């Protein structure tokens, strides 16, 4: 038993190391290499679930998958969440403004995968009804079901990216968009849409960070009640 467990662990580590930005991830956990995307045809029995990106989580390159669907929703509405500064999910870009998404570094919480848990801890009442009070996070929490991934490893665990992860997607948006389009995913349109991050602004309780994908502008003044697009991430190979 010990030998089998060790072998499985090594296989997972090798698999993680093999992902590249733009790989199309399939329902059964296999991938279509970014180098083969141009000739890929969707198999209805093993459909794409998203496109790979790599984020640097505290010095460790971590492969994640971007879900194929996005939605336009508010970050938080009324109740406690809109006016609360969630101190445990503060992530501050050193630079903001036009083009900052390509070059800024960050301080604070750069990993968005546990940000919803921190919001729940700070606002236990409001988070009991996320569809009403935290629509963008509800989209992430229910994504596995709405995207038809029930019964797979991707049923649960989807989350709203941090500002650091959002900027990483922006840096690679061209190759990611090519794969998203082939996989019948969403489009990063150029209509000045500011995508939500899950990162609280340190300056104002009602603000969170956003990135405008038409020009790479990093905003620190996204009112939580605004209706803006959001997409979701999932850690690859997570059990």
PDB file of C-alpha atoms in Angstrom:
ATOM      1  CA  UNK A   1       0.000   0.000   0.000  1.00  0.00           C
ATOM      2  CA  UNK A   2       2.812   2.386   0.830  1.00  0.00           C
ATOM      3  CA  UNK A   3       4.468   1.694  -2.513  1.00  0.00           C
ATOM      4  CA  UNK A   4       1.251   2.393  -4.440  1.00  0.00           C
ATOM      5  CA  UNK A   5       0.648   5.650  -2.590  1.00  0.00           C
ATOM      6  CA  UNK A   6       4.171   6.860  -3.324  1.00  0.00           C
ATOM      7  CA  UNK A   7       3.832   6.055  -7.011  1.00  0.00           C
ATOM      8  CA  UNK A   8       0.545   7.961  -7.278  1.00  0.00           C
ATOM      9  CA  UNK A   9       2.017  11.021  -5.584  1.00  0.00           C
ATOM     10  CA  UNK A  10       4.971  11.106  -7.969  1.00  0.00           C
ATOM     11  CA  UNK A  11       2.647  10.875 -10.957  1.00  0.00           C
ATOM     12  CA  UNK A  12       0.625  13.852  -9.754  1.00  0.00           C
ATOM     13  CA  UNK A  13       3.759  15.959  -9.236  1.00  0.00           C
ATOM     14  CA  UNK A  14       4.986  15.146 -12.746  1.00  0.00           C
ATOM     15  CA  UNK A  15       1.552  15.986 -14.165  1.00  0.00           C
ATOM     16  CA  UNK A  16       1.487  19.380 -12.433  1.00  0.00           C
ATOM     17  CA  UNK A  17       4.900  20.236 -13.826  1.00  0.00           C
ATOM     18  CA  UNK A  18       3.755  19.416 -17.369  1.00  0.00           C
ATOM     19  CA  UNK A  19       1.037  22.062 -17.722  1.00  0.00           C
ATOM     20  CA  UNK A  20       1.561  25.118 -19.909  1.00  0.00           C
ATOM     21  CA  UNK A  21      -0.468  28.294 -20.223  1.00  0.00           C
ATOM     22  CA  UNK A  22      -3.109  27.744 -22.899  1.00  0.00           C
ATOM     23  CA  UNK A  23      -3.471  23.975 -22.496  1.00  0.00           C
ATOM     24  CA  UNK A  24      -7.113  22.925 -22.797  1.00  0.00           C
ATOM     25  CA  UNK A  25      -8.140  20.815 -19.808  1.00  0.00           C
ATOM     26  CA  UNK A  26     -10.649  18.037 -20.451  1.00  0.00           C
ATOM     27  CA  UNK A  27     -13.300  16.530 -18.183  1.00  0.00           C
ATOM     28  CA  UNK A  28     -11.326  13.344 -17.528  1.00  0.00           C
ATOM     29  CA  UNK A  29      -8.320  15.377 -16.333  1.00  0.00           C
ATOM     30  CA  UNK A  30      -6.225  14.992 -19.475  1.00  0.00           C
ATOM     31  CA  UNK A  31      -5.143  17.961 -21.554  1.00  0.00           C
ATOM     32  CA  UNK A  32      -4.763  19.182 -25.095  1.00  0.00           C
ATOM     33  CA  UNK A  33      -1.337  20.803 -25.332  1.00  0.00           C
ATOM     34  CA  UNK A  34      -1.292  24.463 -26.258  1.00  0.00           C
ATOM     35  CA  UNK A  35       0.876  23.378 -29.190  1.00  0.00           C
ATOM     36  CA  UNK A  36      -1.946  21.170 -30.517  1.00  0.00           C
ATOM     37  CA  UNK A  37      -4.876  23.512 -29.872  1.00  0.00           C
ATOM     38  CA  UNK A  38      -5.106  24.710 -33.495  1.00  0.00           C
ATOM     39  CA  UNK A  39      -6.019  21.228 -34.729  1.00  0.00           C
ATOM     40  CA  UNK A  40      -8.155  20.175 -31.752  1.00  0.00           C
ATOM     41  CA  UNK A  41     -11.775  19.137 -32.253  1.00  0.00           C
ATOM     42  CA  UNK A  42     -14.116  18.848 -29.280  1.00  0.00           C
ATOM     43  CA  UNK A  43     -15.081  15.313 -28.291  1.00  0.00           C
ATOM     44  CA  UNK A  44     -18.619  15.389 -26.875  1.00  0.00           C
ATOM     45  CA  UNK A  45     -17.742  12.454 -24.616  1.00  0.00           C
ATOM     46  CA  UNK A  46     -14.780  14.288 -23.057  1.00  0.00           C
ATOM     47  CA  UNK A  47     -15.498  17.986 -23.296  1.00  0.00           C
ATOM     48  CA  UNK A  48     -13.197  20.837 -22.263  1.00  0.00           C
ATOM     49  CA  UNK A  49     -13.726  22.243 -18.787  1.00  0.00           C
ATOM     50  CA  UNK A  50     -11.315  25.167 -19.102  1.00  0.00           C
ATOM     51  CA  UNK A  51      -7.915  26.530 -20.062  1.00  0.00           C
ATOM     52  CA  UNK A  52      -4.705  26.332 -18.027  1.00  0.00           C
ATOM     53  CA  UNK A  53      -2.871  29.288 -16.514  1.00  0.00           C
ATOM     54  CA  UNK A  54       0.072  29.334 -14.105  1.00  0.00           C
ATOM     55  CA  UNK A  55       0.160  31.494 -11.004  1.00  0.00           C
ATOM     56  CA  UNK A  56       3.086  32.042  -8.677  1.00  0.00           C
ATOM     57  CA  UNK A  57       1.637  31.326  -5.249  1.00  0.00           C
ATOM     58  CA  UNK A  58       4.242  32.521  -2.764  1.00  0.00           C
ATOM     59  CA  UNK A  59       7.151  31.360  -4.907  1.00  0.00           C
ATOM     60  CA  UNK A  60       5.600  28.079  -6.054  1.00  0.00           C
ATOM     61  CA  UNK A  61       4.354  27.927  -9.688  1.00  0.00           C
ATOM     62  CA  UNK A  62       0.834  26.526  -9.435  1.00  0.00           C
ATOM     63  CA  UNK A  63      -1.212  25.348 -12.441  1.00  0.00           C
ATOM     64  CA  UNK A  64      -4.856  26.390 -12.430  1.00  0.00           C
ATOM     65  CA  UNK A  65      -7.716  26.153 -14.878  1.00  0.00           C
ATOM     66  CA  UNK A  66      -9.937  29.038 -15.995  1.00  0.00           C
ATOM     67  CA  UNK A  67     -13.597  28.061 -16.304  1.00  0.00           C
ATOM     68  CA  UNK A  68     -15.209  28.432 -19.724  1.00  0.00           C
ATOM     69  CA  UNK A  69     -18.069  30.612 -18.507  1.00  0.00           C
ATOM     70  CA  UNK A  70     -18.206  34.150 -17.142  1.00  0.00           C
ATOM     71  CA  UNK A  71     -21.056  36.214 -15.757  1.00  0.00           C
ATOM     72  CA  UNK A  72     -21.802  39.882 -14.998  1.00  0.00           C
ATOM     73  CA  UNK A  73     -22.651  40.281 -11.316  1.00  0.00           C
ATOM     74  CA  UNK A  74     -22.083  42.424  -8.255  1.00  0.00           C
ATOM     75  CA  UNK A  75     -19.304  41.588  -5.788  1.00  0.00           C
ATOM     76  CA  UNK A  76     -21.389  42.339  -2.682  1.00  0.00           C
ATOM     77  CA  UNK A  77     -24.763  43.925  -2.050  1.00  0.00           C
ATOM     78  CA  UNK A  78     -26.041  45.603   1.092  1.00  0.00           C
ATOM     79  CA  UNK A  79     -25.803  43.624   4.318  1.00  0.00           C
ATOM     80  CA  UNK A  80     -22.376  43.624   5.974  1.00  0.00           C
ATOM     81  CA  UNK A  81     -20.173  42.709   3.023  1.00  0.00           C
ATOM     82  CA  UNK A  82     -20.448  45.945   1.074  1.00  0.00           C
ATOM     83  CA  UNK A  83     -19.186  48.121   3.916  1.00  0.00           C
ATOM     84  CA  UNK A  84     -16.725  45.708   5.530  1.00  0.00           C
ATOM     85  CA  UNK A  85     -12.974  45.778   5.018  1.00  0.00           C
ATOM     86  CA  UNK A  86     -11.973  42.119   4.823  1.00  0.00           C
ATOM     87  CA  UNK A  87      -8.467  42.486   6.206  1.00  0.00           C
ATOM     88  CA  UNK A  88      -7.425  38.881   5.564  1.00  0.00           C
ATOM     89  CA  UNK A  89      -7.891  39.199   1.791  1.00  0.00           C
ATOM     90  CA  UNK A  90      -5.992  42.438   1.252  1.00  0.00           C
ATOM     91  CA  UNK A  91      -3.746  42.280  -1.809  1.00  0.00           C
ATOM     92  CA  UNK A  92      -2.153  45.555  -2.884  1.00  0.00           C
ATOM     93  CA  UNK A  93      -0.602  46.100  -6.332  1.00  0.00           C
ATOM     94  CA  UNK A  94       2.519  48.245  -6.065  1.00  0.00           C
ATOM     95  CA  UNK A  95       1.434  49.979  -9.282  1.00  0.00           C
ATOM     96  CA  UNK A  96      -2.046  50.863 -10.537  1.00  0.00           C
ATOM     97  CA  UNK A  97      -3.373  52.599 -13.634  1.00  0.00           C
ATOM     98  CA  UNK A  98      -3.101  51.901 -17.365  1.00  0.00           C
ATOM     99  CA  UNK A  99      -0.875  48.939 -18.256  1.00  0.00           C
ATOM    100  CA  UNK A 100      -0.082  48.130 -14.633  1.00  0.00           C
ATOM    101  CA  UNK A 101      -1.438  44.596 -15.016  1.00  0.00           C
ATOM    102  CA  UNK A 102       1.626  43.745 -17.138  1.00  0.00           C
ATOM    103  CA  UNK A 103       4.267  44.854 -14.682  1.00  0.00           C
ATOM    104  CA  UNK A 104       3.063  45.384 -11.119  1.00  0.00           C
ATOM    105  CA  UNK A 105       4.104  43.296  -8.149  1.00  0.00           C
ATOM    106  CA  UNK A 106       1.991  42.721  -5.065  1.00  0.00           C
ATOM    107  CA  UNK A 107       1.957  42.669  -1.301  1.00  0.00           C
ATOM    108  CA  UNK A 108      -0.486  40.778   0.871  1.00  0.00           C
ATOM    109  CA  UNK A 109      -2.714  37.822   0.036  1.00  0.00           C
ATOM    110  CA  UNK A 110      -2.024  36.869  -3.583  1.00  0.00           C
ATOM    111  CA  UNK A 111      -3.810  33.485  -3.463  1.00  0.00           C
ATOM    112  CA  UNK A 112      -7.546  33.835  -4.009  1.00  0.00           C
ATOM    113  CA  UNK A 113      -8.442  30.185  -3.443  1.00  0.00           C
ATOM    114  CA  UNK A 114      -9.374  30.701   0.212  1.00  0.00           C
ATOM    115  CA  UNK A 115     -10.761  34.236   0.014  1.00  0.00           C
ATOM    116  CA  UNK A 116     -14.381  33.104   0.225  1.00  0.00           C
ATOM    117  CA  UNK A 117     -13.591  31.233   3.439  1.00  0.00           C
ATOM    118  CA  UNK A 118     -12.164  34.434   4.900  1.00  0.00           C
ATOM    119  CA  UNK A 119     -15.281  36.383   3.868  1.00  0.00           C
ATOM    120  CA  UNK A 120     -17.477  33.731   5.495  1.00  0.00           C
ATOM    121  CA  UNK A 121     -15.487  33.993   8.719  1.00  0.00           C
ATOM    122  CA  UNK A 122     -15.851  37.784   8.786  1.00  0.00           C
ATOM    123  CA  UNK A 123     -19.510  37.895   7.722  1.00  0.00           C
ATOM    124  CA  UNK A 124     -21.202  34.655   8.871  1.00  0.00           C
ATOM    125  CA  UNK A 125     -24.693  36.148   8.563  1.00  0.00           C
ATOM    126  CA  UNK A 126     -24.495  37.634   5.063  1.00  0.00           C
ATOM    127  CA  UNK A 127     -22.686  34.635   3.580  1.00  0.00           C
ATOM    128  CA  UNK A 128     -25.580  32.365   4.515  1.00  0.00           C
ATOM    129  CA  UNK A 129     -27.338  33.783   1.426  1.00  0.00           C
ATOM    130  CA  UNK A 130     -24.563  34.339  -1.138  1.00  0.00           C
ATOM    131  CA  UNK A 131     -26.938  34.428  -4.110  1.00  0.00           C
ATOM    132  CA  UNK A 132     -28.450  37.574  -2.610  1.00  0.00           C
ATOM    133  CA  UNK A 133     -25.519  39.263  -0.900  1.00  0.00           C
ATOM    134  CA  UNK A 134     -22.395  37.966  -2.718  1.00  0.00           C
ATOM    135  CA  UNK A 135     -23.480  37.233  -6.324  1.00  0.00           C
ATOM    136  CA  UNK A 136     -19.987  36.950  -7.866  1.00  0.00           C
ATOM    137  CA  UNK A 137     -18.896  34.474  -5.216  1.00  0.00           C
ATOM    138  CA  UNK A 138     -22.132  32.541  -5.565  1.00  0.00           C
ATOM    139  CA  UNK A 139     -21.328  32.187  -9.257  1.00  0.00           C
ATOM    140  CA  UNK A 140     -17.989  30.621  -8.280  1.00  0.00           C
ATOM    141  CA  UNK A 141     -19.462  28.424  -5.547  1.00  0.00           C
ATOM    142  CA  UNK A 142     -22.102  26.959  -7.870  1.00  0.00           C
ATOM    143  CA  UNK A 143     -19.989  26.922 -11.029  1.00  0.00           C
ATOM    144  CA  UNK A 144     -19.334  23.171 -11.018  1.00  0.00           C
ATOM    145  CA  UNK A 145     -23.059  22.456 -11.076  1.00  0.00           C
ATOM    146  CA  UNK A 146     -24.065  25.097 -13.608  1.00  0.00           C
ATOM    147  CA  UNK A 147     -21.191  24.114 -15.922  1.00  0.00           C
ATOM    148  CA  UNK A 148     -22.281  20.462 -15.877  1.00  0.00           C
ATOM    149  CA  UNK A 149     -19.288  19.170 -13.912  1.00  0.00           C
ATOM    150  CA  UNK A 150     -21.215  17.298 -11.225  1.00  0.00           C
ATOM    151  CA  UNK A 151     -19.501  14.031 -10.329  1.00  0.00           C
ATOM    152  CA  UNK A 152     -16.050  15.143 -11.509  1.00  0.00           C
ATOM    153  CA  UNK A 153     -13.063  16.432  -9.552  1.00  0.00           C
ATOM    154  CA  UNK A 154     -14.064  19.882 -10.821  1.00  0.00           C
ATOM    155  CA  UNK A 155     -17.526  19.867  -9.223  1.00  0.00           C
ATOM    156  CA  UNK A 156     -16.320  21.946  -6.268  1.00  0.00           C
ATOM    157  CA  UNK A 157     -13.378  24.256  -5.583  1.00  0.00           C
ATOM    158  CA  UNK A 158     -13.962  27.059  -8.109  1.00  0.00           C
ATOM    159  CA  UNK A 159     -13.146  30.550  -6.872  1.00  0.00           C
ATOM    160  CA  UNK A 160     -12.861  34.230  -7.844  1.00  0.00           C
ATOM    161  CA  UNK A 161      -9.195  35.079  -8.617  1.00  0.00           C
ATOM    162  CA  UNK A 162      -7.127  37.474  -6.539  1.00  0.00           C
ATOM    163  CA  UNK A 163      -5.858  40.629  -8.218  1.00  0.00           C
ATOM    164  CA  UNK A 164      -2.444  38.972  -8.613  1.00  0.00           C
ATOM    165  CA  UNK A 165      -4.013  35.982 -10.388  1.00  0.00           C
ATOM    166  CA  UNK A 166      -6.193  38.269 -12.492  1.00  0.00           C
ATOM    167  CA  UNK A 167      -3.114  40.165 -13.685  1.00  0.00           C
ATOM    168  CA  UNK A 168      -1.396  36.874 -14.517  1.00  0.00           C
ATOM    169  CA  UNK A 169      -4.321  35.926 -16.737  1.00  0.00           C
ATOM    170  CA  UNK A 170      -4.171  39.347 -18.401  1.00  0.00           C
ATOM    171  CA  UNK A 171      -0.453  38.946 -19.165  1.00  0.00           C
ATOM    172  CA  UNK A 172      -1.276  35.764 -21.085  1.00  0.00           C
ATOM    173  CA  UNK A 173      -4.699  36.744 -22.387  1.00  0.00           C
ATOM    174  CA  UNK A 174      -3.892  36.283 -26.092  1.00  0.00           C
ATOM    175  CA  UNK A 175      -2.825  32.637 -25.860  1.00  0.00           C
ATOM    176  CA  UNK A 176      -5.545  31.951 -23.286  1.00  0.00           C
ATOM    177  CA  UNK A 177      -8.176  33.553 -25.530  1.00  0.00           C
ATOM    178  CA  UNK A 178      -7.169  31.390 -28.480  1.00  0.00           C
ATOM    179  CA  UNK A 179      -7.696  28.257 -26.397  1.00  0.00           C
ATOM    180  CA  UNK A 180     -10.894  29.549 -24.796  1.00  0.00           C
ATOM    181  CA  UNK A 181     -12.378  30.236 -28.234  1.00  0.00           C
ATOM    182  CA  UNK A 182     -11.545  26.762 -29.532  1.00  0.00           C
ATOM    183  CA  UNK A 183     -12.972  25.235 -26.353  1.00  0.00           C
ATOM    184  CA  UNK A 184     -16.235  27.212 -26.793  1.00  0.00           C
ATOM    185  CA  UNK A 185     -15.397  29.423 -23.837  1.00  0.00           C
ATOM    186  CA  UNK A 186     -16.023  33.104 -23.118  1.00  0.00           C
ATOM    187  CA  UNK A 187     -14.373  36.068 -24.842  1.00  0.00           C
ATOM    188  CA  UNK A 188     -12.261  38.787 -23.223  1.00  0.00           C
ATOM    189  CA  UNK A 189     -14.065  41.537 -25.109  1.00  0.00           C
ATOM    190  CA  UNK A 190     -12.617  45.036 -25.473  1.00  0.00           C
ATOM    191  CA  UNK A 191     -15.654  46.981 -24.273  1.00  0.00           C
ATOM    192  CA  UNK A 192     -13.783  48.424 -21.307  1.00  0.00           C
ATOM    193  CA  UNK A 193     -15.011  45.647 -19.070  1.00  0.00           C
ATOM    194  CA  UNK A 194     -13.407  45.606 -15.654  1.00  0.00           C
ATOM    195  CA  UNK A 195     -13.162  42.053 -14.348  1.00  0.00           C
ATOM    196  CA  UNK A 196     -13.620  41.383 -10.652  1.00  0.00           C
ATOM    197  CA  UNK A 197     -10.891  40.122  -8.408  1.00  0.00           C
ATOM    198  CA  UNK A 198     -11.588  38.781  -4.917  1.00  0.00           C
ATOM    199  CA  UNK A 199      -9.031  41.179  -3.410  1.00  0.00           C
ATOM    200  CA  UNK A 200     -10.223  43.822  -0.970  1.00  0.00           C
ATOM    201  CA  UNK A 201      -8.798  47.312  -1.411  1.00  0.00           C
ATOM    202  CA  UNK A 202      -6.865  48.471   1.673  1.00  0.00           C
ATOM    203  CA  UNK A 203      -8.053  52.054   1.251  1.00  0.00           C
ATOM    204  CA  UNK A 204     -11.857  51.878   1.232  1.00  0.00           C
ATOM    205  CA  UNK A 205     -14.215  49.307   2.735  1.00  0.00           C
ATOM    206  CA  UNK A 206     -16.534  49.339  -0.295  1.00  0.00           C
ATOM    207  CA  UNK A 207     -13.756  48.926  -2.925  1.00  0.00           C
ATOM    208  CA  UNK A 208     -12.076  45.881  -4.422  1.00  0.00           C
ATOM    209  CA  UNK A 209      -9.478  45.603  -7.181  1.00  0.00           C
ATOM    210  CA  UNK A 210     -10.321  45.077 -10.837  1.00  0.00           C
ATOM    211  CA  UNK A 211      -8.483  44.773 -14.156  1.00  0.00           C
ATOM    212  CA  UNK A 212      -9.752  46.263 -17.408  1.00  0.00           C
ATOM    213  CA  UNK A 213      -8.860  43.704 -20.067  1.00  0.00           C
ATOM    214  CA  UNK A 214      -8.891  46.135 -22.988  1.00  0.00           C
ATOM    215  CA  UNK A 215      -5.826  48.011 -21.710  1.00  0.00           C
ATOM    216  CA  UNK A 216      -4.477  46.294 -18.584  1.00  0.00           C
ATOM    217  CA  UNK A 217      -5.575  49.061 -16.247  1.00  0.00           C
ATOM    218  CA  UNK A 218      -5.575  48.088 -12.576  1.00  0.00           C
ATOM    219  CA  UNK A 219      -8.352  49.795 -10.612  1.00  0.00           C
ATOM    220  CA  UNK A 220      -8.542  50.027  -6.838  1.00  0.00           C
ATOM    221  CA  UNK A 221     -11.961  51.701  -6.849  1.00  0.00           C
ATOM    222  CA  UNK A 222     -14.354  48.979  -7.972  1.00  0.00           C
ATOM    223  CA  UNK A 223     -17.522  49.588  -5.954  1.00  0.00           C
ATOM    224  CA  UNK A 224     -18.681  46.221  -4.665  1.00  0.00           C
ATOM    225  CA  UNK A 225     -22.247  46.905  -5.837  1.00  0.00           C
ATOM    226  CA  UNK A 226     -21.214  47.472  -9.481  1.00  0.00           C
ATOM    227  CA  UNK A 227     -22.252  44.857 -12.030  1.00  0.00           C
ATOM    228  CA  UNK A 228     -19.110  43.678 -13.830  1.00  0.00           C
ATOM    229  CA  UNK A 229     -17.870  40.418 -15.368  1.00  0.00           C
ATOM    230  CA  UNK A 230     -16.277  37.666 -13.328  1.00  0.00           C
ATOM    231  CA  UNK A 231     -14.605  34.392 -14.312  1.00  0.00           C
ATOM    232  CA  UNK A 232     -13.431  31.605 -12.033  1.00  0.00           C
ATOM    233  CA  UNK A 233     -10.337  29.493 -11.354  1.00  0.00           C
ATOM    234  CA  UNK A 234      -9.755  25.993 -10.018  1.00  0.00           C
ATOM    235  CA  UNK A 235      -6.456  24.542  -8.797  1.00  0.00           C
ATOM    236  CA  UNK A 236      -5.428  21.732 -11.134  1.00  0.00           C
ATOM    237  CA  UNK A 237      -4.940  18.273  -9.633  1.00  0.00           C
ATOM    238  CA  UNK A 238      -6.650  19.356  -6.412  1.00  0.00           C
ATOM    239  CA  UNK A 239      -8.530  16.588  -4.666  1.00  0.00           C
TER     240      UNK A 239
END
